[in-house]
Coordinates of C-alpha atoms in Angstrom, one line a residue:
X4 CA 23.8 -18.4 5.5
X5 CA 21.4 -16.6 7.8
X6 CA 23.9 -16.9 10.7
X7 CA 26.7 -15.4 8.7
X8 CA 24.5 -12.5 7.6
X9 CA 23.3 -11.8 11.1
X10 CA 26.9 -11.7 12.3
X11 CA 28.2 -9.6 9.4
X12 CA 25.4 -7.0 9.1
X13 CA 23.5 -6.9 12.4
X14 CA 26.3 -7.6 15.0
X15 CA 24.2 -10.5 16.2
X16 CA 21.5 -8.1 17.5
X17 CA 19.2 -9.8 14.9
X18 CA 18.9 -13.6 15.1
X19 CA 18.3 -15.9 12.1
X20 CA 14.7 -16.5 13.2
X21 CA 14.0 -12.7 12.7
X22 CA 15.1 -12.9 9.0
X23 CA 12.3 -13.6 6.5
X24 CA 13.1 -14.5 2.9
X25 CA 11.6 -12.4 0.1
X26 CA 11.3 -12.3 -3.7
X27 CA 9.9 -9.1 -5.1
X28 CA 9.5 -7.3 -8.3
X29 CA 10.7 -3.7 -8.4
X30 CA 8.9 -0.7 -10.0
X31 CA 11.0 -1.1 -13.2
X32 CA 10.4 -4.8 -13.5
X33 CA 13.6 -6.2 -12.0
X34 CA 13.3 -9.0 -9.4
X35 CA 15.2 -8.9 -6.1
X36 CA 15.7 -11.7 -3.6
X37 CA 17.1 -11.8 -0.1
X38 CA 16.2 -11.4 3.6
X39 CA 14.3 -8.8 5.6
X40 CA 14.7 -8.2 9.3
X41 CA 11.6 -8.2 11.4
X42 CA 13.4 -7.6 14.8
X43 CA 11.8 -4.5 16.3
X44 CA 15.1 -2.6 16.9
X45 CA 17.3 -0.3 14.9
X46 CA 17.3 -2.8 12.1
X47 CA 13.5 -3.2 11.7
X48 CA 12.7 -3.6 8.0
X49 CA 16.4 -3.7 6.9
X50 CA 17.3 -5.8 3.9
X51 CA 20.1 -7.9 2.6
X52 CA 19.6 -8.3 -1.1
X53 CA 21.4 -11.5 -2.3
X54 CA 20.2 -12.0 -5.9
X55 CA 19.0 -9.8 -8.8
X56 CA 17.3 -10.8 -12.0
X57 CA 17.1 -7.8 -14.3
X58 CA 14.2 -7.2 -16.6
X59 CA 16.6 -8.0 -19.5
X60 CA 17.0 -11.5 -18.1
X61 CA 20.5 -11.0 -16.7
X62 CA 20.7 -12.8 -13.4
X63 CA 23.5 -12.7 -10.7
X64 CA 24.3 -12.9 -7.0
X65 CA 25.0 -9.8 -5.0
X66 CA 25.3 -8.8 -1.3
X67 CA 23.7 -5.4 -0.6
X68 CA 22.7 -4.2 2.8
X69 CA 19.8 -1.7 3.0
X70 CA 19.2 0.1 6.3
X71 CA 15.5 0.7 7.1
X72 CA 13.9 3.2 9.5
X73 CA 14.4 2.0 13.1
X74 CA 11.7 1.3 15.6
X75 CA 10.5 4.4 17.4
X76 CA 10.3 3.9 21.1
X77 CA 8.6 5.5 24.1
X78 CA 10.8 6.6 27.0
X79 CA 11.7 3.7 29.3
X80 CA 14.7 2.3 31.2
X81 CA 16.3 1.1 27.9
X82 CA 15.3 3.8 25.6
X83 CA 16.4 7.2 27.0
X84 CA 18.0 10.2 25.5
X85 CA 21.2 11.7 26.7
X86 CA 20.6 14.4 29.4
X87 CA 23.9 14.8 31.3
X88 CA 25.6 17.1 28.8
X89 CA 26.3 20.7 29.8
X90 CA 24.2 22.0 26.9
X91 CA 21.4 20.2 25.1
X92 CA 18.6 20.9 22.6
X93 CA 16.0 18.4 21.4
X94 CA 13.6 19.3 18.6
X95 CA 10.1 17.8 19.0
X96 CA 9.0 17.4 15.4
X97 CA 5.4 16.7 14.5
X98 CA 4.8 13.0 14.2
X99 CA 3.1 13.0 10.8
X100 CA 0.3 10.4 10.4
X101 CA 1.0 8.6 7.1
X102 CA 3.2 5.9 5.7
X103 CA 6.9 5.5 6.4
X104 CA 8.7 5.2 3.1
X105 CA 12.4 4.3 2.8
X106 CA 14.2 5.1 -0.5
X107 CA 17.3 3.1 -1.5
X108 CA 19.5 2.6 -4.6
X109 CA 19.5 -0.9 -6.1
X110 CA 23.0 -1.7 -7.4
X111 CA 24.1 -4.3 -9.9
X112 CA 27.1 -6.7 -9.6
X113 CA 29.4 -3.9 -10.7
X114 CA 28.1 -1.5 -8.1
X115 CA 26.2 0.7 -10.6
X116 CA 22.8 2.0 -9.6
X117 CA 20.0 0.2 -11.5
X118 CA 17.0 2.1 -10.0
X119 CA 15.8 3.9 -6.9
X120 CA 13.3 1.8 -4.9
X121 CA 10.8 3.0 -2.3
X122 CA 10.1 0.4 0.4
X123 CA 7.9 0.3 3.5
X124 CA 9.1 -1.1 6.8
X125 CA 7.7 -4.5 6.3
X126 CA 8.3 -5.0 2.6
X127 CA 11.4 -4.8 0.3
X128 CA 9.4 -2.9 -2.3
X129 CA 6.4 -0.6 -1.5
X130 CA 3.0 -1.9 -2.5
X131 CA 1.4 -0.8 -5.8
X132 CA -1.1 1.7 -4.2
X133 CA 1.8 3.3 -2.3
X134 CA 3.9 3.6 -5.4
X135 CA 0.9 5.2 -7.2
X136 CA 0.8 7.9 -4.6
X137 CA 4.6 8.3 -4.6
X138 CA 4.4 9.0 -8.3
X139 CA 2.6 12.2 -7.5
X140 CA 5.2 13.8 -5.2
X141 CA 8.2 15.9 -6.3
X142 CA 11.2 13.5 -6.4
X143 CA 13.8 15.9 -7.8
X144 CA 15.8 16.3 -4.6
X145 CA 15.8 12.5 -4.1
X146 CA 17.2 11.9 -7.6
X147 CA 19.8 14.6 -7.1
X148 CA 20.9 13.0 -3.8
X149 CA 21.5 9.6 -5.3
X150 CA 23.2 11.0 -8.4
X151 CA 26.2 11.4 -6.1
X152 CA 27.9 8.0 -6.2
X153 CA 29.0 8.5 -2.6
X154 CA 25.3 8.0 -1.5
X155 CA 24.7 4.7 -3.3
X156 CA 24.8 2.9 0.1
X157 CA 22.7 5.4 1.9
X158 CA 19.0 5.5 2.6
X159 CA 16.5 8.3 3.0
X160 CA 13.4 8.0 5.2
X161 CA 10.2 9.9 4.5
X162 CA 6.7 10.1 5.8
X163 CA 4.1 10.0 2.9
X164 CA 1.1 11.8 4.1
X165 CA -2.0 13.8 3.0
X166 CA -5.6 13.5 2.0
X167 CA -4.8 10.8 -0.5
X168 CA -3.2 8.7 2.2
X169 CA -5.5 9.5 5.1
X170 CA -5.1 7.7 8.4
X171 CA -6.3 9.4 11.5
X172 CA -5.1 13.0 11.4
X173 CA -6.6 15.0 8.5
X174 CA -4.2 17.1 6.5
X175 CA -6.8 19.2 4.7
X176 CA -4.2 21.4 2.9
X177 CA -2.1 18.5 1.6
X178 CA -3.2 16.1 -1.2
X179 CA -0.1 14.0 -1.0
X180 CA 3.5 14.9 0.0
X181 CA 6.6 13.6 1.7
X182 CA 8.8 14.9 4.5
X183 CA 12.3 13.7 5.4
X184 CA 12.2 12.1 8.8
X185 CA 15.6 10.4 8.8
X186 CA 18.7 9.8 6.8
X187 CA 21.3 7.0 7.0
X188 CA 24.5 8.4 5.5
X189 CA 28.0 6.8 5.7
X190 CA 26.7 4.1 7.9
X191 CA 25.4 6.6 10.5
X192 CA 21.9 7.8 11.4
X193 CA 22.0 11.6 11.1
X194 CA 20.4 13.5 14.0
X195 CA 18.2 16.6 13.5
X196 CA 21.0 19.1 13.5
X197 CA 23.1 17.0 11.1
X198 CA 20.3 16.7 8.7
X199 CA 19.8 20.4 8.7
X200 CA 23.5 21.1 8.2
X201 CA 24.2 18.3 5.7
X202 CA 24.6 20.2 2.3
X203 CA 23.1 17.3 0.2
X204 CA 19.9 17.4 2.3
X205 CA 19.3 21.2 1.9
X206 CA 16.4 20.8 -0.5
X207 CA 14.4 18.3 1.7
X208 CA 11.6 19.5 3.8
X209 CA 11.3 18.0 7.3
X210 CA 8.3 17.9 9.7
X211 CA 7.7 21.1 11.6
X212 CA 9.3 21.5 15.1
X213 CA 6.5 22.2 17.6
X214 CA 8.5 22.4 20.8
X215 CA 12.2 22.3 21.7
X216 CA 13.5 21.0 25.0
X217 CA 16.6 22.9 26.0
X218 CA 19.3 22.9 28.7
X219 CA 21.8 25.8 28.9
X220 CA 25.4 25.8 30.1
X221 CA 25.7 26.2 33.9
X222 CA 22.1 25.3 34.4
X223 CA 20.8 21.9 35.6
X224 CA 17.1 22.3 34.6
X225 CA 15.4 21.9 31.3
X226 CA 13.1 24.4 29.5
X227 CA 10.3 23.7 27.0
X228 CA 10.0 26.3 24.2
X229 CA 7.2 26.8 21.7
X230 CA 8.2 26.7 18.0
X231 CA 4.8 26.1 16.5
X232 CA 5.2 28.3 13.4
X233 CA 3.2 25.7 11.5
X234 CA 0.1 27.6 10.1
X235 CA -2.2 24.8 11.4
X236 CA -1.1 25.6 15.0
X237 CA -0.4 29.4 14.9
X238 CA -3.8 30.1 16.6
X239 CA -3.4 27.3 19.2
X240 CA -0.2 28.3 21.0
X241 CA 0.3 26.6 24.4
X242 CA 3.4 27.5 26.3
X243 CA 5.0 27.1 29.7
X244 CA 7.5 29.3 31.7
X245 CA 8.3 26.4 34.1
X246 CA 11.7 24.7 34.2
X247 CA 12.1 20.9 34.9
X248 CA 14.7 19.1 36.9
X249 CA 15.0 16.2 34.4
X250 CA 14.6 15.5 30.7
X251 CA 11.8 13.0 31.6
X252 CA 9.9 15.7 33.5
X253 CA 10.2 18.0 30.4
X254 CA 8.9 15.3 28.1
X255 CA 5.9 14.8 30.4
X256 CA 5.2 18.5 30.1
X257 CA 5.3 18.2 26.3
X258 CA 2.7 15.5 26.5
X259 CA 0.5 17.8 28.6
X260 CA 0.9 20.7 26.2
X261 CA 0.1 18.6 23.2
X262 CA -3.1 17.4 24.8
X263 CA -4.0 21.1 25.4
X264 CA -3.4 21.9 21.8
X265 CA -5.6 19.0 20.7
X266 CA -8.4 20.0 23.1
X267 CA -8.4 23.6 21.9
X268 CA -8.3 22.5 18.2
X269 CA -11.1 19.9 18.9
X270 CA -13.3 22.6 20.3
X271 CA -13.3 24.6 17.0
X272 CA -12.7 21.9 14.4
X273 CA -14.1 18.7 15.9
X274 CA -10.9 16.6 15.5
X275 CA -7.4 16.3 16.8
X276 CA -4.7 18.2 14.9
X277 CA -1.5 16.4 16.1
X278 CA -0.8 12.7 16.9
X279 CA 2.4 13.5 18.8
X280 CA 6.0 14.4 18.2
X281 CA 9.3 12.6 17.6
X282 CA 12.7 13.4 18.9
X283 CA 15.7 12.4 16.7
X284 CA 18.4 12.5 19.3
X285 CA 21.3 10.8 20.9
X286 CA 20.8 7.7 23.1
X287 CA 22.2 7.9 26.6
X288 CA 24.5 5.0 25.7
X289 CA 25.5 6.6 22.4
X290 CA 24.1 6.3 18.9
X291 CA 21.0 7.9 17.4
X292 CA 17.5 7.0 18.6
X293 CA 14.0 8.1 17.8
X294 CA 11.7 8.7 20.8
X295 CA 8.0 9.3 20.4
X296 CA 5.9 11.5 22.6
X297 CA 2.1 11.4 22.4
X298 CA -0.4 13.6 24.1
X299 CA -1.4 12.4 27.6
X300 CA -5.0 11.4 26.6
X301 CA -3.8 9.3 23.6
X302 CA -1.2 7.6 25.7
X303 CA -3.7 7.0 28.5
X304 CA -6.1 5.3 26.1
X305 CA -3.5 2.6 25.5
X306 CA -2.9 2.2 29.3
X307 CA -6.5 1.5 29.9
X308 CA -7.0 -2.0 31.5
X309 CA -9.9 -2.7 29.1
X310 CA -9.7 -4.2 25.6
X311 CA -7.8 -2.3 22.8
X312 CA -9.8 0.7 21.6
X313 CA -11.0 0.8 18.1
X314 CA -8.8 3.8 17.0
X315 CA -5.6 1.9 17.8
X316 CA -6.8 -1.1 15.9
X317 CA -7.8 1.1 12.9
X318 CA -4.3 2.6 12.8
X319 CA -2.6 -0.9 12.7
X320 CA -5.0 -2.2 10.0
X321 CA -4.2 0.9 7.9
X322 CA -0.5 0.0 8.2
X323 CA -1.4 -3.5 7.2
X324 CA -3.0 -2.2 4.0
X325 CA 0.0 0.0 3.5
X326 CA 2.2 -3.1 3.4
X327 CA -0.1 -5.6 1.6
X328 CA -2.7 -3.5 -0.2
X329 CA -2.6 -5.2 -3.6
X330 CA -2.2 -8.6 -2.1
X331 CA -4.9 -8.6 0.5
X332 CA -7.4 -10.7 -1.3
X333 CA -4.9 -13.3 -2.3
X334 CA -3.5 -13.4 1.3
X335 CA -7.0 -13.6 2.8
X336 CA -7.9 -16.5 0.6
X337 CA -4.9 -18.5 1.8
X338 CA -5.1 -17.4 5.5
X339 CA -8.1 -15.5 7.0
X340 CA -6.1 -14.9 10.2
X341 CA -3.1 -13.2 8.6
X342 CA -4.2 -9.7 9.3
X343 CA -5.2 -10.7 12.9
X344 CA -1.7 -12.0 13.6
X345 CA -0.1 -8.9 12.1
X346 CA -2.3 -6.5 14.1
X347 CA -1.7 -8.4 17.4
X348 CA 2.0 -8.3 16.8
X349 CA 1.9 -4.5 16.2
X350 CA -0.2 -3.9 19.3
X351 CA 2.3 -5.6 21.7
X352 CA 4.4 -2.5 22.3
X353 CA 1.5 -0.5 23.8
X354 CA -1.0 -3.0 25.1
X355 CA -0.9 -6.0 27.5
X356 CA -1.5 -9.6 26.5
X357 CA -4.8 -9.5 28.3
X358 CA -6.0 -6.5 26.3
X359 CA -5.0 -8.0 23.0
X360 CA -6.5 -11.4 23.7
X361 CA -9.7 -9.9 25.0
X362 CA -12.6 -11.2 22.8
X363 CA -13.8 -7.7 22.2
X364 CA -10.4 -6.8 20.7
X365 CA -10.6 -9.9 18.4
X366 CA -14.1 -8.9 17.3
X367 CA -13.0 -5.3 16.6
X368 CA -10.0 -6.4 14.6
X369 CA -12.1 -8.5 12.3
X370 CA -14.9 -5.8 12.0
X371 CA -12.5 -2.9 11.3
X372 CA -10.5 -5.0 8.8
X373 CA -13.6 -5.6 6.8
X374 CA -14.6 -2.0 7.0
X375 CA -11.3 -0.7 5.8
X376 CA -11.1 -3.3 3.0
X377 CA -14.6 -2.4 1.9
X378 CA -13.7 1.3 1.9
X379 CA -10.8 0.5 -0.5
X380 CA -12.9 -1.4 -3.0
X381 CA -14.2 1.0 -5.8
X382 CA -17.7 2.0 -5.0
X383 CA -20.2 -0.3 -6.7
X384 CA -23.9 -1.0 -5.9
X385 CA -24.8 -4.5 -4.7
X386 CA -27.1 -4.8 -7.8
X387 CA -24.2 -4.1 -10.2
X388 CA -21.9 -6.6 -8.3
X389 CA -24.5 -9.3 -8.6
X390 CA -25.2 -8.6 -12.3
X391 CA -21.4 -8.7 -13.0
X392 CA -21.0 -12.1 -11.2
X393 CA -23.9 -13.6 -13.2
X394 CA -22.4 -12.3 -16.4
X395 CA -19.0 -13.7 -15.5
X396 CA -20.5 -17.1 -14.4
X397 CA -23.4 -17.8 -16.8
X398 CA -23.9 -21.4 -15.8
X399 CA -23.7 -20.9 -12.0
X400 CA -26.7 -21.6 -9.7
X401 CA -27.9 -19.1 -7.1
X402 CA -26.0 -21.1 -4.4
X403 CA -22.8 -21.2 -6.6
X404 CA -23.1 -17.4 -7.1
X405 CA -23.5 -16.8 -3.4
X406 CA -20.3 -18.8 -2.7
X407 CA -18.4 -16.8 -5.4
X408 CA -19.8 -13.6 -3.9
X409 CA -18.6 -14.5 -0.4
X410 CA -15.1 -15.4 -1.7
X411 CA -14.7 -12.4 -4.0
X412 CA -16.2 -9.8 -1.6
X413 CA -15.5 -11.1 2.0
X414 CA -15.9 -7.5 3.3
X415 CA -19.5 -7.6 2.1
X416 CA -20.6 -10.9 3.8
X417 CA -23.1 -8.9 5.8
X418 CA -25.0 -8.3 2.5
X419 CA -25.2 -12.0 1.6
X420 CA -28.9 -12.2 2.3
X421 CA -29.6 -9.3 0.0
X422 CA -27.3 -10.7 -2.7
X423 CA -29.2 -14.0 -2.5
X424 CA -32.4 -12.2 -3.3
X425 CA -30.9 -10.3 -6.2
X426 CA -29.4 -13.5 -7.7
X427 CA -32.7 -15.4 -7.3
X428 CA -34.6 -12.5 -8.9
X429 CA -32.3 -12.2 -11.9
X430 CA -32.1 -15.9 -12.6
X431 CA -35.9 -16.3 -12.5
X432 CA -36.4 -13.8 -15.3

C-alpha cells in the first residue's frame, strides 16, 4: 500500500521508508489514521488519511491527501531561486520564531468537512499545549476561507508566535498570534505576490517584509531595498546603495545587513531582534521554494568546527516539545533517547556528523532537554512534591519514594539527594 501511495501522491520523491503510520485523536474527538511523510523535501509532514472513526462511532475508509509546509532550505547548488528573468522582485519576510502550524479540513466519506484541524510538521494533529494557544487567536478568516467548498483540499500555513510561545526571539508586544507564511491552493504553492493578490486571503496578515531584492528591466544587477516599516525596526534602519552582479551576492548582502540590525538592537536592548528572513519565490527549475537567509553571525555559529552551540540545541528541543509536549513523559519512560535522536536528525542540515557526535553536543542535548522540561512543569517546591508523593504512596519506603520521584520527575534528578532527606525526615515523624 505504501508503494502505491508514494507513486500516487508523491511522484516517487518520497519512498515507503519515509512514511510513518499514525493514529491520532482530533480536537473534536474524531480518530484519524494514515501515513505521514518524514522526507525533508516539499512533502515534509504531508499526510495521507486512510481511515476515520467519528466520535459518533461511525467508521470508514477514506483517501485524503494533506499538503504540509515544505522544508525551508539555505541557498546551495540544488536550492536556488530563479534569477535570469528580465525583471524580478523577492520579498525577504521576517522569519518569525515560533511554531509552524498547518490548517486543513478533515473530510468524511462523502467529501463533507467534519472539522478544521491544526497540525505541526511532525504530527497529524497539533499537541494539546499548541491547541490551547491556538484557541486564543482570531480564527475568523480561517473559518471563512474553508467555508468555500472549493478550498476543502487546500491548506494554510501559519507561524504561531508570541510571549506565550517564546522560543529565542522575544516578541514583547505580542501575547500569542498567527501570521500566514504559506498557502497551498488548487494543488499549487502560492508565492508572495499570489498570496497578496488572492482575494480569499485578503484578511490574513503575513510577516513583515524587511528587505526586497530587485532586478529591473534592461539591467543585469540586483538591488537590495529597505522595507522595514515594522515598528520594532523603524529605529534600526540599515541600507545599502550598492548593486550586486548576482542574486547570490545580493543574498549575502542581506545577511550582512541583518547582522548589523541585530548588533544595533543588541546594543540598546540586550538581545537580537530578528532570526532571519524567508523568501517565498520561484525555484530556478520551476515551482515554488522557500529559502531562508540568516544573519552572518548566526550562520557562522553553525559553521564552527567545534561542537553544536547550546542555542541551536535549545531551538530543536523547543521544536520537540512543540511536537510531543503532552506525550513527553510517556515517551521518555519508554525510550530515554527519543529526544536525542530527534534533535540529532534536526541538526543534520546545519552541522557536520563530527559536530553532532561530539561528546559535548550529546551532554548539552541531555542537559538542555531536562532544563526545558523542568521549565514546562508547573512550579512547585521540592518540599511540596515530596509531600504529595508520600500522600499518594502511603506504604512506600524512602527508597521506593526516591525511585518514584526519579521516574515521575526525571528533569529534577539533580535534586535527588535533597528529596531523599525530605522523605526521610517526613517518614521519621
